[in-house]
């Protein structure tokens, strides 16, 4: 549905960028359907609360009708989990007896990491096929959308939680306030709610326009998160910025009347964000977004004119935005390498670009890899080199179009 005002504070919106119409980024069909339904993808800005939100939000059944995101096995994600565990335990946000609930737990990778160190863990996730994967792997998971109703059911059946972790799911909900209502119903009075999302200030700084896709309805900063928390009975007491997923903000929140004190990091980051999300910074982001698209088109068509071949690396949602925004099809990018078995043989939506096993393209590498999973840049370049793909060059799309040899 198109929004007429800020979904956090009701304020007036201005357009930041318009990426055109495209299919949802995770609609990985098993046919190269160029005629897939396309939906507008435009990002608006609220100057009252610094919120960045999608203009049009798709209903969940459309968005998740063909959903294939499974958390990859990745050393950088493992490092992130270990870092988050250290922060949680060192700062007293979790302890050996904590009851931990993760919302949007996917296949349970984070819960598996924290489970040996706490009293109990439980996942909550709405994707039945992925909940199945988590359960088979021994991670107790409730299959449900997280809101006040499901939270109350969980609280009655299992008791309250000392720690609720919501990683990368507040952005996926047109009304994230409902998840806060759920957290309010489920969190113990001294409990802590951890909200992790892509960080808008870093997206703006590094021109990560490909983070924009239909699933991401919000692009959070501490400013906009605080605005939302404070309207819904919570307040931020701590914050960190982590490198994972191209820059993520990790906000630690508590019920308004909790005795926990806010760390000075909160006020400091709110101050920093005034510059990072200033009108000038936002204008630069918009200009660079269109400039990078034009440059990528020039680079890729130059490579084609030379008779050389480009494949994408990483069938990411970001990659779908990038390809559709640039207008790339299988004529420009002949395939996309990815390590996720269930993505194999499917197509990047709207492009006709087929996903092939990572190992296949590493054994028989193209001339160039367009690094659509640029968040794993170091890892993927090292992987290609150690697989013997010594010659392949990498086109890194952001923050500047760069060729890495
Ligand atoms: P993400 O950025 O949304 O986590 O998606 C990363 C994608 O990249 C995912 O589909 C798996 C793929 N990938 C590989 O193909 N090889 C790898 O080594 C890693 C870490 C990810
Ligand atoms: Zn607002």
Coordinates of C-alpha atoms and ligand atoms in Angstrom, one line a residue:
X1 CA 0.0 0.0 0.0
X2 CA 1.2 3.5 -0.7
X3 CA 1.9 5.6 2.3
X4 CA 0.8 9.1 2.7
X5 CA 2.9 10.0 5.7
X6 CA 5.7 8.7 7.9
X7 CA 4.8 5.4 9.4
X8 CA 6.8 6.2 12.5
X9 CA 5.7 9.8 13.3
X10 CA 3.0 10.7 10.7
X11 CA 5.3 13.5 9.3
X12 CA 5.5 14.7 5.7
X13 CA 7.6 12.7 3.3
X14 CA 10.0 13.7 0.5
X15 CA 11.4 11.4 -2.2
X16 CA 14.9 10.3 -1.7
X17 CA 15.4 7.9 -4.7
X18 CA 13.1 6.1 -7.2
X19 CA 14.6 2.9 -8.6
X20 CA 11.7 2.2 -10.9
X21 CA 9.4 -0.9 -10.9
X22 CA 10.7 -4.4 -10.2
X23 CA 9.6 -7.8 -8.9
X24 CA 10.3 -8.6 -5.2
X25 CA 14.0 -9.4 -4.9
X26 CA 13.5 -12.9 -3.3
X27 CA 11.0 -14.2 -5.9
X28 CA 13.3 -16.8 -7.2
X29 CA 11.3 -18.6 -9.8
X30 CA 12.3 -21.7 -11.7
X31 CA 11.5 -20.1 -15.0
X32 CA 13.3 -17.1 -16.6
X33 CA 10.1 -15.0 -16.4
X34 CA 10.8 -11.5 -17.6
X35 CA 7.1 -10.8 -17.4
X36 CA 6.9 -11.1 -13.6
X37 CA 4.7 -8.6 -11.8
X38 CA 6.7 -5.4 -11.1
X39 CA 6.0 -3.1 -8.2
X40 CA 7.3 0.5 -7.7
X41 CA 10.5 0.7 -5.6
X42 CA 10.9 4.2 -4.2
X43 CA 12.3 5.5 -0.9
X44 CA 11.0 8.5 1.0
X45 CA 12.4 10.5 3.8
X46 CA 10.8 12.1 6.9
X47 CA 12.8 15.1 8.1
X48 CA 10.8 15.2 11.4
X49 CA 12.1 11.8 12.7
X50 CA 14.8 10.9 10.1
X51 CA 12.8 7.9 9.0
X52 CA 13.6 6.4 5.6
X53 CA 10.7 4.2 4.3
X54 CA 9.5 2.5 1.2
X55 CA 6.7 4.4 -0.5
X56 CA 4.8 1.2 -1.5
X57 CA 4.7 -1.8 0.9
X58 CA 3.6 -5.1 -0.5
X59 CA 1.5 -7.5 1.6
X60 CA 3.3 -10.4 3.2
X61 CA 1.7 -13.1 1.0
X62 CA 2.9 -11.4 -2.2
X63 CA 6.3 -10.7 -0.7
X64 CA 7.0 -14.1 0.8
X65 CA 5.1 -16.2 -1.8
X66 CA 8.4 -17.5 -3.3
X67 CA 10.8 -16.9 -0.4
X68 CA 14.3 -18.5 -0.5
X69 CA 16.4 -16.6 2.0
X70 CA 18.3 -19.0 4.2
X71 CA 21.1 -17.6 6.3
X72 CA 24.3 -18.6 4.6
X73 CA 27.2 -20.4 6.3
X74 CA 29.7 -17.6 6.6
X75 CA 32.7 -16.9 8.7
X76 CA 31.8 -13.2 8.8
X77 CA 28.4 -14.0 10.2
X78 CA 29.9 -16.4 12.8
X79 CA 32.3 -13.6 13.9
X80 CA 29.3 -11.2 14.2
X81 CA 27.5 -13.7 16.4
X82 CA 30.5 -14.1 18.7
X83 CA 30.9 -10.3 18.9
X84 CA 27.3 -9.9 19.7
X85 CA 27.5 -12.6 22.4
X86 CA 30.5 -10.8 24.0
X87 CA 28.6 -7.5 24.1
X88 CA 25.5 -9.1 25.6
X89 CA 27.3 -10.9 28.3
X90 CA 29.9 -8.2 29.1
X91 CA 27.3 -5.6 29.5
X92 CA 24.9 -7.7 31.5
X93 CA 22.2 -7.9 28.8
X94 CA 22.3 -11.7 29.0
X95 CA 23.4 -14.2 31.6
X96 CA 23.7 -18.0 32.1
X97 CA 20.0 -18.3 33.1
X98 CA 18.5 -16.0 30.5
X99 CA 15.5 -17.2 28.6
X100 CA 16.3 -16.0 25.1
X101 CA 13.7 -15.6 22.3
X102 CA 14.7 -14.7 18.8
X103 CA 12.2 -13.2 16.4
X104 CA 12.8 -13.9 12.7
X105 CA 15.1 -16.7 13.7
X106 CA 15.3 -18.2 10.2
X107 CA 17.2 -21.5 10.4
X108 CA 18.3 -20.7 14.0
X109 CA 22.0 -19.9 13.4
X110 CA 22.2 -17.2 16.1
X111 CA 20.2 -19.3 18.6
X112 CA 22.6 -22.2 18.1
X113 CA 25.5 -19.8 18.9
X114 CA 24.0 -18.4 22.1
X115 CA 22.3 -21.6 23.3
X116 CA 25.3 -23.1 25.2
X117 CA 25.6 -19.9 27.3
X118 CA 22.0 -19.3 28.4
X119 CA 19.1 -21.0 30.2
X120 CA 16.9 -21.6 27.2
X121 CA 16.3 -20.5 23.6
X122 CA 13.3 -20.3 21.4
X123 CA 12.9 -19.1 17.8
X124 CA 9.9 -17.5 16.2
X125 CA 9.6 -17.3 12.4
X126 CA 6.7 -17.1 9.9
X127 CA 8.3 -19.1 7.1
X128 CA 7.2 -22.7 7.5
X129 CA 9.8 -24.2 5.1
X130 CA 12.6 -22.5 7.0
X131 CA 11.2 -23.3 10.5
X132 CA 11.3 -26.9 9.3
X133 CA 15.0 -26.6 8.7
X134 CA 15.6 -25.0 12.1
X135 CA 13.6 -27.7 13.9
X136 CA 15.5 -30.5 12.1
X137 CA 18.6 -28.9 13.3
X138 CA 17.4 -29.0 16.9
X139 CA 16.4 -25.4 17.3
X140 CA 13.0 -25.2 19.0
X141 CA 11.0 -22.7 16.8
X142 CA 7.4 -21.4 16.8
X143 CA 6.0 -20.8 13.3
X144 CA 4.2 -17.5 13.5
X145 CA 4.3 -13.8 12.8
X146 CA 5.5 -11.9 15.9
X147 CA 2.9 -9.6 17.3
X148 CA 1.0 -9.0 20.6
X149 CA -1.2 -12.1 20.0
X150 CA 1.5 -14.6 19.3
X151 CA 3.7 -13.0 22.0
X152 CA 1.0 -13.5 24.6
X153 CA 0.5 -17.2 23.5
X154 CA 4.3 -17.7 23.9
X155 CA 4.4 -16.0 27.3
X156 CA 1.5 -18.1 28.6
X157 CA 3.0 -21.4 27.3
X158 CA 6.7 -20.7 28.1
X159 CA 7.0 -17.7 30.4
X160 CA 8.5 -14.3 29.7
X161 CA 11.9 -13.7 28.0
X162 CA 14.9 -12.0 29.5
X163 CA 16.4 -11.3 26.2
X164 CA 14.5 -10.8 22.9
X165 CA 16.6 -10.6 19.8
X166 CA 15.2 -9.2 16.5
X167 CA 17.8 -9.2 13.9
X168 CA 17.0 -7.8 10.4
X169 CA 13.2 -8.2 10.8
X170 CA 12.0 -4.8 12.0
X171 CA 12.6 -3.5 8.5
X172 CA 10.5 -6.3 7.0
X173 CA 7.2 -5.3 8.5
X174 CA 5.0 -2.4 7.3
X175 CA 4.0 -1.8 11.0
X176 CA 7.0 -2.7 13.2
X177 CA 5.1 -1.1 16.1
X178 CA 3.2 -4.4 16.2
X179 CA 6.5 -6.3 16.9
X180 CA 7.1 -3.8 19.7
X181 CA 3.7 -4.6 21.1
X182 CA 4.7 -8.3 21.0
X183 CA 8.0 -7.5 22.8
X184 CA 6.1 -5.6 25.4
X185 CA 3.9 -8.6 26.1
X186 CA 6.8 -11.1 26.3
X187 CA 9.8 -9.2 27.8
X188 CA 10.4 -9.5 31.6
X189 CA 10.5 -6.2 33.4
X190 CA 14.3 -6.2 33.6
X191 CA 14.7 -7.7 30.1
X192 CA 16.5 -6.3 27.1
X193 CA 15.3 -6.1 23.5
X194 CA 18.0 -6.2 20.8
X195 CA 17.0 -4.8 17.4
X196 CA 19.5 -5.2 14.6
X197 CA 19.0 -3.7 11.1
X198 CA 20.8 -2.4 8.2
X199 CA 22.2 1.0 9.2
X200 CA 20.8 3.9 7.2
X201 CA 23.7 6.2 7.9
X202 CA 26.1 3.7 6.4
X203 CA 23.8 3.0 3.5
X204 CA 23.8 6.7 2.8
X205 CA 27.6 7.1 3.2
X206 CA 28.5 4.1 1.1
X207 CA 25.8 4.6 -1.5
X208 CA 24.3 1.1 -0.8
X209 CA 21.2 1.8 -2.9
X210 CA 21.0 -1.9 -3.6
X211 CA 19.9 -2.4 0.0
X212 CA 16.6 -1.0 -1.2
X213 CA 14.2 -3.8 -2.0
X214 CA 10.5 -4.5 -1.3
X215 CA 11.2 -6.5 1.8
X216 CA 13.1 -3.6 3.4
X217 CA 10.3 -1.3 4.2
X218 CA 12.4 0.8 6.7
X219 CA 16.0 1.9 6.7
X220 CA 16.8 2.6 10.3
X221 CA 19.1 5.0 12.1
X222 CA 19.3 5.4 15.9
X223 CA 17.3 8.6 15.4
X224 CA 14.4 6.9 13.7
X225 CA 14.6 3.8 15.9
X226 CA 14.5 5.9 19.0
X227 CA 11.5 7.8 17.6
X228 CA 9.7 4.6 17.2
X229 CA 10.7 3.0 20.5
X230 CA 9.7 6.1 22.5
X231 CA 6.2 6.1 20.9
X232 CA 5.8 2.5 21.9
X233 CA 6.9 2.2 25.5
X234 CA 10.6 1.5 25.0
X235 CA 13.8 3.5 25.1
X236 CA 17.3 2.9 23.7
X237 CA 20.0 2.3 26.4
X238 CA 22.9 1.2 24.2
X239 CA 23.9 1.0 20.6
X240 CA 26.7 -0.4 18.4
X241 CA 27.4 -0.3 14.7
X242 CA 28.6 -3.6 13.2
X243 CA 30.1 -4.4 9.8
X244 CA 27.7 -7.3 9.0
X245 CA 25.3 -7.0 6.0
X246 CA 27.0 -3.9 4.7
X247 CA 26.7 -2.0 8.0
X248 CA 24.2 -2.8 10.7
X249 CA 22.9 -0.9 13.7
X250 CA 22.4 -2.9 16.9
X251 CA 20.2 -1.1 19.3
X252 CA 19.6 -2.3 22.9
X253 CA 16.3 -1.2 24.2
X254 CA 14.3 -1.6 27.5
X255 CA 10.8 -0.8 28.6
X256 CA 10.5 2.9 29.4
X257 CA 10.3 2.3 33.2
X258 CA 13.2 -0.1 33.4
X259 CA 15.9 0.7 35.9
X260 CA 18.6 0.2 33.4
X261 CA 20.5 3.4 32.5
X262 CA 21.3 4.6 29.0
X263 CA 25.0 4.5 28.0
X264 CA 26.5 7.7 26.6
X265 CA 27.0 6.0 23.3
X266 CA 23.3 6.6 22.6
X267 CA 23.5 10.4 22.9
X268 CA 26.8 10.5 21.0
X269 CA 25.5 8.5 18.0
X270 CA 22.3 10.6 17.8
X271 CA 24.6 13.7 17.5
X272 CA 26.8 12.1 14.8
X273 CA 23.7 11.1 12.8
X274 CA 22.6 14.7 12.5
X275 CA 25.5 15.1 10.0
X276 CA 25.4 11.7 8.5
X277 CA 21.7 12.1 7.6
X278 CA 21.8 15.8 6.8
X279 CA 19.9 17.0 3.7
X280 CA 23.3 17.4 2.0
X281 CA 24.3 13.8 2.8
X282 CA 20.9 12.5 1.5
X283 CA 21.2 14.5 -1.7
X284 CA 24.7 13.1 -2.4
X285 CA 23.3 9.6 -1.9
X286 CA 20.6 10.2 -4.4
X287 CA 23.0 11.6 -7.0
X288 CA 25.6 8.9 -6.6
X289 CA 22.9 6.2 -6.8
X290 CA 22.0 7.3 -10.4
X291 CA 25.7 7.9 -11.3
X292 CA 26.8 4.4 -10.2
X293 CA 24.0 2.8 -12.2
X294 CA 25.2 4.7 -15.3
X295 CA 28.8 3.8 -14.7
X296 CA 28.0 0.1 -14.2
X297 CA 26.1 0.0 -17.5
X298 CA 29.1 1.6 -19.2
X299 CA 31.6 -0.9 -17.6
X300 CA 29.5 -4.0 -18.4
X301 CA 28.8 -3.0 -22.0
X302 CA 32.5 -2.2 -22.5
X303 CA 33.4 -5.7 -21.3
X304 CA 30.8 -7.2 -23.6
X305 CA 32.1 -5.2 -26.6
X306 CA 35.5 -6.8 -25.8
X307 CA 33.9 -10.2 -26.2
X308 CA 34.5 -11.0 -22.5
X309 CA 31.9 -12.4 -20.1
X310 CA 30.4 -11.3 -16.8
X311 CA 28.7 -13.4 -14.1
X312 CA 27.3 -12.2 -10.9
X313 CA 28.5 -13.6 -7.6
X314 CA 25.9 -14.0 -4.8
X315 CA 22.2 -14.4 -5.7
X316 CA 21.4 -11.7 -3.1
X317 CA 18.3 -9.6 -2.8
X318 CA 20.7 -6.7 -3.3
X319 CA 21.8 -8.3 -6.6
X320 CA 18.2 -8.4 -7.8
X321 CA 17.8 -4.6 -7.1
X322 CA 21.1 -3.9 -8.8
X323 CA 20.4 -5.9 -11.9
X324 CA 16.9 -4.6 -12.3
X325 CA 17.9 -1.0 -11.7
X326 CA 20.7 -1.3 -14.2
X327 CA 18.4 -3.1 -16.7
X328 CA 20.8 -6.1 -16.9
X329 CA 19.5 -9.4 -18.3
X330 CA 21.3 -12.6 -19.2
X331 CA 22.6 -10.8 -22.3
X332 CA 24.8 -8.7 -20.0
X333 CA 25.3 -11.1 -17.1
X334 CA 25.2 -14.7 -18.2
X335 CA 24.7 -16.4 -14.8
X336 CA 25.0 -15.8 -11.1
X337 CA 27.1 -18.0 -8.7
X338 CA 25.6 -18.9 -5.3
X339 CA 26.4 -21.4 -2.6
X340 CA 22.7 -21.9 -1.5
X341 CA 21.5 -25.3 -2.9
X342 CA 17.8 -24.3 -3.0
X343 CA 18.6 -21.3 -5.2
X344 CA 20.4 -23.3 -7.8
X345 CA 18.7 -23.4 -11.2
X346 CA 16.3 -20.6 -10.3
X347 CA 16.4 -17.1 -11.8
X348 CA 17.2 -13.6 -10.5
X349 CA 13.7 -12.1 -10.7
X350 CA 12.9 -10.0 -13.7
X351 CA 16.3 -10.6 -15.4
X352 CA 16.4 -14.1 -16.9
X353 CA 19.8 -14.5 -15.2
X354 CA 20.1 -18.1 -13.9
X355 CA 21.6 -19.1 -10.6
X356 CA 24.3 -21.8 -10.8
X357 CA 26.3 -23.6 -8.1
X358 CA 29.2 -21.5 -6.8
X359 CA 31.5 -24.4 -7.4
X360 CA 30.6 -24.7 -11.1
X361 CA 31.5 -21.0 -11.7
X362 CA 34.7 -21.2 -9.6
X363 CA 35.9 -24.2 -11.6
X364 CA 35.0 -22.6 -14.9
X365 CA 35.3 -18.9 -14.1
X366 CA 34.0 -16.0 -16.2
X367 CA 36.3 -13.0 -17.1
X368 CA 34.5 -10.9 -14.5
X369 CA 32.5 -11.4 -11.4
X370 CA 30.0 -8.6 -10.7
X371 CA 30.1 -8.8 -6.9
X372 CA 26.4 -8.7 -6.0
X373 CA 27.3 -10.0 -2.5
X374 CA 29.8 -7.2 -1.9
X375 CA 29.2 -7.6 1.8
X376 CA 31.3 -10.7 1.6
X377 CA 33.9 -9.1 -0.7
X378 CA 37.1 -10.2 1.1
X379 CA 35.7 -13.7 1.7
X380 CA 34.5 -14.3 -1.8
X381 CA 37.6 -13.0 -3.5
X382 CA 39.7 -15.2 -1.3
X383 CA 37.4 -18.2 -2.0
X384 CA 37.7 -17.7 -5.8
X385 CA 41.5 -17.4 -5.6
X386 CA 41.9 -20.5 -3.4
X387 CA 39.6 -22.4 -5.8
X388 CA 42.1 -21.7 -8.5
X389 CA 40.3 -18.9 -10.3
X390 CA 43.4 -16.8 -10.5
X391 CA 42.5 -14.6 -13.5
X392 CA 38.9 -13.6 -12.8
X393 CA 38.5 -9.9 -12.1
X394 CA 35.9 -8.5 -9.7
X395 CA 33.6 -5.6 -10.4
X396 CA 32.8 -4.1 -7.0
X397 CA 29.7 -1.9 -7.5
X398 CA 29.7 0.3 -4.4
X399 CA 30.7 2.7 -2.8
X400 CA 32.5 3.4 -6.2
X401 CA 32.6 1.2 -9.2
X402 CA 36.0 -0.5 -8.9
X403 CA 37.7 -3.4 -10.7
X404 CA 39.7 -5.6 -8.4
X405 CA 42.3 -7.9 -10.1
Ligands
LIG1 P1 23.2 -12.1 2.0 O1 24.1 -11.0 1.7 O2 21.7 -11.8 1.9 O3 23.6 -12.9 3.3 O4 23.3 -13.2 0.9 C1 24.5 -13.8 0.5 C2 24.4 -14.7 -0.7 O5 25.6 -15.0 -1.2 C3 23.7 -16.0 -0.3 O6 22.7 -16.3 -1.2 C4 24.8 -17.0 -0.3 C5 25.8 -16.4 -1.2 N1 27.1 -16.8 -0.8 C6 27.9 -17.5 -1.7 O7 27.5 -17.9 -2.8 N2 29.2 -17.9 -1.2 C7 29.7 -17.6 0.0 O8 30.8 -17.9 0.3 C8 28.8 -16.7 0.9 C9 29.4 -16.3 2.2 C10 27.6 -16.4 0.4
LIG2 ZN1 8.7 10.6 10.8

